[in-house]
Amino acid sequence: MHGPAAKMEADKAAAKKSKLGVTLFIVYTLLYSGFVMIGLFNPELLGVHVIGKQNLSIVYGFGLIVLAIVMGFIYNAICTRMEDKMNIK
């Protein structure tokens, strides 16, 4: 049968990477939940102009998108360092 092209060893950093991923997920979920709760309980607040002519819903929404991208880069950088440090042969 056909096997993997390269042998992969056990990832000694997997547990820490998982913990970091869950932590970042919880942080993002809480911030996103705040956005949803504002829309659910005080939708008028989302119409308030906060930056120039942009209302809170636009600023908060774009902020969430940018935050997700930044968190992805942070996760990658931290995990790469963990792998380099913990998976030394």
Tab-separated table of C-alpha atoms in Angstrom:
chain	number	residue	atom	x	y	z
A	1	MET	CA	0.000	0.000	0.000
A	2	HIS	CA	0.976	3.605	-0.431
A	3	GLY	CA	2.235	5.382	2.681
A	4	PRO	CA	3.124	8.958	3.533
A	5	ALA	CA	5.877	10.569	1.454
A	6	ALA	CA	7.704	11.783	4.553
A	7	LYS	CA	7.932	10.229	7.984
A	8	MET	CA	6.282	12.390	10.607
A	9	GLU	CA	7.332	12.133	14.215
A	10	ALA	CA	5.068	12.822	17.161
A	11	ASP	CA	4.444	16.524	17.735
A	12	LYS	CA	5.558	17.204	21.291
A	13	ALA	CA	3.997	20.672	21.147
A	14	ALA	CA	0.516	19.431	20.195
A	15	ALA	CA	-1.009	19.772	23.671
A	16	LYS	CA	0.239	23.340	24.122
A	17	LYS	CA	-0.850	24.295	20.608
A	18	SER	CA	-4.316	22.907	21.310
A	19	LYS	CA	-4.558	24.866	24.558
A	20	LEU	CA	-3.500	28.062	22.779
A	21	GLY	CA	-6.028	27.447	19.999
A	22	VAL	CA	-8.861	26.912	22.463
A	23	THR	CA	-7.852	30.043	24.410
A	24	LEU	CA	-7.846	32.194	21.268
A	25	PHE	CA	-11.173	30.662	20.225
A	26	ILE	CA	-12.746	31.538	23.582
A	27	VAL	CA	-11.447	35.126	23.406
A	28	TYR	CA	-12.844	35.563	19.892
A	29	THR	CA	-16.147	33.923	20.810
A	30	LEU	CA	-16.603	36.286	23.758
A	31	LEU	CA	-15.900	39.337	21.589
A	32	TYR	CA	-18.231	38.077	18.855
A	33	SER	CA	-20.897	37.313	21.456
A	34	GLY	CA	-20.648	40.934	22.594
A	35	PHE	CA	-21.434	42.039	19.036
A	36	VAL	CA	-24.414	39.693	18.847
A	37	MET	CA	-25.698	40.752	22.278
A	38	ILE	CA	-25.574	44.424	21.320
A	39	GLY	CA	-27.585	43.607	18.196
A	40	LEU	CA	-30.049	41.559	20.209
A	41	PHE	CA	-30.617	43.786	23.227
A	42	ASN	CA	-29.690	47.298	22.044
A	43	PRO	CA	-29.729	47.453	18.224
A	44	GLU	CA	-29.923	51.259	18.240
A	45	LEU	CA	-26.404	51.320	19.671
A	46	LEU	CA	-25.078	49.705	16.486
A	47	GLY	CA	-26.276	52.754	14.544
A	48	VAL	CA	-24.242	55.230	16.598
A	49	HIS	CA	-21.486	56.926	14.582
A	50	VAL	CA	-18.153	56.205	16.273
A	51	ILE	CA	-15.441	56.936	13.690
A	52	GLY	CA	-16.260	59.626	11.169
A	53	LYS	CA	-19.463	58.566	9.444
A	54	GLN	CA	-18.996	54.875	10.243
A	55	ASN	CA	-21.404	53.374	12.727
A	56	LEU	CA	-20.552	50.929	15.493
A	57	SER	CA	-21.780	47.901	13.546
A	58	ILE	CA	-19.321	48.564	10.701
A	59	VAL	CA	-16.403	49.365	13.004
A	60	TYR	CA	-17.089	46.406	15.333
A	61	GLY	CA	-17.662	44.014	12.407
A	62	PHE	CA	-14.497	44.993	10.566
A	63	GLY	CA	-12.649	44.926	13.879
A	64	LEU	CA	-13.724	41.315	14.369
A	65	ILE	CA	-12.506	40.400	10.888
A	66	VAL	CA	-9.138	42.080	11.411
A	67	LEU	CA	-8.841	40.513	14.869
A	68	ALA	CA	-9.427	37.033	13.420
A	69	ILE	CA	-6.627	37.566	10.890
A	70	VAL	CA	-4.251	38.959	13.521
A	71	MET	CA	-5.058	36.088	15.884
A	72	GLY	CA	-4.255	33.644	13.079
A	73	PHE	CA	-0.821	35.216	12.607
A	74	ILE	CA	-0.232	35.220	16.372
A	75	TYR	CA	-1.256	31.559	16.617
A	76	ASN	CA	1.073	30.620	13.767
A	77	ALA	CA	4.035	32.530	15.213
A	78	ILE	CA	3.624	31.110	18.715
A	79	CYS	CA	3.061	27.554	17.469
A	80	THR	CA	6.105	27.728	15.215
A	81	ARG	CA	8.234	28.785	18.191
A	82	MET	CA	6.762	25.976	20.319
A	83	GLU	CA	7.463	23.400	17.618
A	84	ASP	CA	11.017	24.613	17.118
A	85	LYS	CA	11.686	24.532	20.857
A	86	MET	CA	9.949	21.270	21.784
A	87	ASN	CA	10.542	19.096	18.718
A	88	ILE	CA	14.332	19.265	18.758
A	89	LYS	CA	15.797	15.904	17.808
